[in-house]
mmCIF file of N, CA and C in Angstrom:
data_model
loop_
_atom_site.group_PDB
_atom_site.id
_atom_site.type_symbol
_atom_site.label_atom_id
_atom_site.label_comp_id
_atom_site.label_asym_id
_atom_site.label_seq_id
_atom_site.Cartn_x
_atom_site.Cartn_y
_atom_site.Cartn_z
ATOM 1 N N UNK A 1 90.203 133.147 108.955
ATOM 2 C CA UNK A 1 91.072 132.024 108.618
ATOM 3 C C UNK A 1 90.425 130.712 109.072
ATOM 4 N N UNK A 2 89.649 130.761 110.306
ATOM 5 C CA UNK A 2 89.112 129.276 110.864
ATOM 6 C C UNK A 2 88.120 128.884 110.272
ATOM 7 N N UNK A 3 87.281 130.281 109.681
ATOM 8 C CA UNK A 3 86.139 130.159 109.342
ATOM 9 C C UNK A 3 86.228 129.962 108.004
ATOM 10 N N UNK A 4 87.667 129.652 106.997
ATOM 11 C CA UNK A 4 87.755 129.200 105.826
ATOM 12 C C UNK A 4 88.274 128.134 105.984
ATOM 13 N N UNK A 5 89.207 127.577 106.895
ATOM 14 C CA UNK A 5 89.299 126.222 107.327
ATOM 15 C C UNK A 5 87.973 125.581 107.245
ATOM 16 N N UNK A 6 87.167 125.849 108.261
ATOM 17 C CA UNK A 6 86.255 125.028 108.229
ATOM 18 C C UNK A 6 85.054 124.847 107.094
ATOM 19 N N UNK A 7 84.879 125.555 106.280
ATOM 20 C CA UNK A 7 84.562 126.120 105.033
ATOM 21 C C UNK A 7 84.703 124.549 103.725
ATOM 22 N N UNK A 8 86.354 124.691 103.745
ATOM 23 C CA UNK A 8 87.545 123.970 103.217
ATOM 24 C C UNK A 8 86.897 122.303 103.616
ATOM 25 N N UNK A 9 86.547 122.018 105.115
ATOM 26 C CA UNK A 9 86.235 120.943 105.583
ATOM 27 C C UNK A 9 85.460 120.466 105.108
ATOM 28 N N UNK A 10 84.055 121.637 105.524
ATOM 29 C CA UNK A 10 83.036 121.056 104.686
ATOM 30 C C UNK A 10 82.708 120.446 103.190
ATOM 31 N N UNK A 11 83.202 121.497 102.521
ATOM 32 C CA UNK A 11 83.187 121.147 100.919
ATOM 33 C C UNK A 11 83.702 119.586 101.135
ATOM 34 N N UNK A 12 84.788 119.126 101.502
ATOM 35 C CA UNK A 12 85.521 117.969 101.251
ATOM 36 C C UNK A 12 85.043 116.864 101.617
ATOM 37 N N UNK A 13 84.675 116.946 102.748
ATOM 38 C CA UNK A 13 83.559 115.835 103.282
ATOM 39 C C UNK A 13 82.341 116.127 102.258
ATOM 40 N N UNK A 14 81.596 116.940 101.992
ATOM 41 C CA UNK A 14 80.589 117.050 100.761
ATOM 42 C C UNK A 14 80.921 116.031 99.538
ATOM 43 N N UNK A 15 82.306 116.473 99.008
ATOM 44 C CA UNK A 15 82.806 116.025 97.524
ATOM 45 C C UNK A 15 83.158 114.701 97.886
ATOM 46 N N UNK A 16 83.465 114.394 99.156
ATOM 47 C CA UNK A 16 83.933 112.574 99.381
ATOM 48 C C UNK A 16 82.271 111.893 99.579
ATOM 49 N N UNK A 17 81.449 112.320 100.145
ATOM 50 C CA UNK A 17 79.996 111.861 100.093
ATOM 51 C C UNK A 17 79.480 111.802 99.100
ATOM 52 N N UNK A 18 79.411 112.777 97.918
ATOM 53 C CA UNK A 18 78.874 112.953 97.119
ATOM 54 C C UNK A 18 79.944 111.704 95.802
ATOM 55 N N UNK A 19 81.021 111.484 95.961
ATOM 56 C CA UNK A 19 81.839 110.525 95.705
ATOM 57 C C UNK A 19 81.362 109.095 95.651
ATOM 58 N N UNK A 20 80.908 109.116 96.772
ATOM 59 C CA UNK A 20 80.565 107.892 97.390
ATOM 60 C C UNK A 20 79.180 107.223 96.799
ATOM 61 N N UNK A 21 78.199 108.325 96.795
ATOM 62 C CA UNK A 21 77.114 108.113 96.425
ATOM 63 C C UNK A 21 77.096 107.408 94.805
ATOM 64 N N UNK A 22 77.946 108.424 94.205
ATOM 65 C CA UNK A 22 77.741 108.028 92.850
ATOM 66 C C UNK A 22 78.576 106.870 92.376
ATOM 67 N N UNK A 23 79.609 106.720 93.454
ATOM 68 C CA UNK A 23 79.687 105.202 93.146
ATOM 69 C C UNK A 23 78.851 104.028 93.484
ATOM 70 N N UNK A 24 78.097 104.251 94.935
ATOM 71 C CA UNK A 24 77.112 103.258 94.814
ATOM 72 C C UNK A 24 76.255 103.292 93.400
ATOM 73 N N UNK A 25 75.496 104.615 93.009
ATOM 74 C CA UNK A 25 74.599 104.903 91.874
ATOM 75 C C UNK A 25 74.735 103.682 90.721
ATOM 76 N N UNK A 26 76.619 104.165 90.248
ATOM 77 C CA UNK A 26 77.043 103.175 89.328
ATOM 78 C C UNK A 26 77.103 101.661 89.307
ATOM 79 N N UNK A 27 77.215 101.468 90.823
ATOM 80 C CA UNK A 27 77.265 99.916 90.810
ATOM 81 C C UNK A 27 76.019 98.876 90.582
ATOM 82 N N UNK A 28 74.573 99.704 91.281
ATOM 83 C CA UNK A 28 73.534 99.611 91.242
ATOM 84 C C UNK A 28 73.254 99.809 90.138
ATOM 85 N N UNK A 29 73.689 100.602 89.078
ATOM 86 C CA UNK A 29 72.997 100.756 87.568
ATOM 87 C C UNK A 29 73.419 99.652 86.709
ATOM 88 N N UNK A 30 74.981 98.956 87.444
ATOM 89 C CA UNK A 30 75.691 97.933 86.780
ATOM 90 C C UNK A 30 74.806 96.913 87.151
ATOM 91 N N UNK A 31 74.247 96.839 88.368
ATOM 92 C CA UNK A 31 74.058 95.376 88.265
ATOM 93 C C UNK A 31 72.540 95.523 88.093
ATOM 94 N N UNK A 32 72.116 96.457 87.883
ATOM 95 C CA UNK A 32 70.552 96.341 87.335
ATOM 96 C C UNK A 32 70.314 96.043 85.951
ATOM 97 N N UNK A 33 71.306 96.379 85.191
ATOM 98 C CA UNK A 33 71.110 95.981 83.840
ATOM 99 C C UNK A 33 71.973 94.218 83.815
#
């Protein structure tokens, strides 16, 4: 159970980073063109 809790954690912090990134990506592609 803890060890899918923490499982659960990880992914989410992953998917909010990985979130993050590709919004910088986009903003940087916005203002490069």
């Amino acid at each position: 159970m803890h060890k899918l809790f923490k499982l659960a954690s990880v992914a989410l912090v992953s998917a909010s980073l990985a979130g993050t990134a590709l919004e910088a990506v986009n903003i940087v592609s916005n203002t490069g063109t």
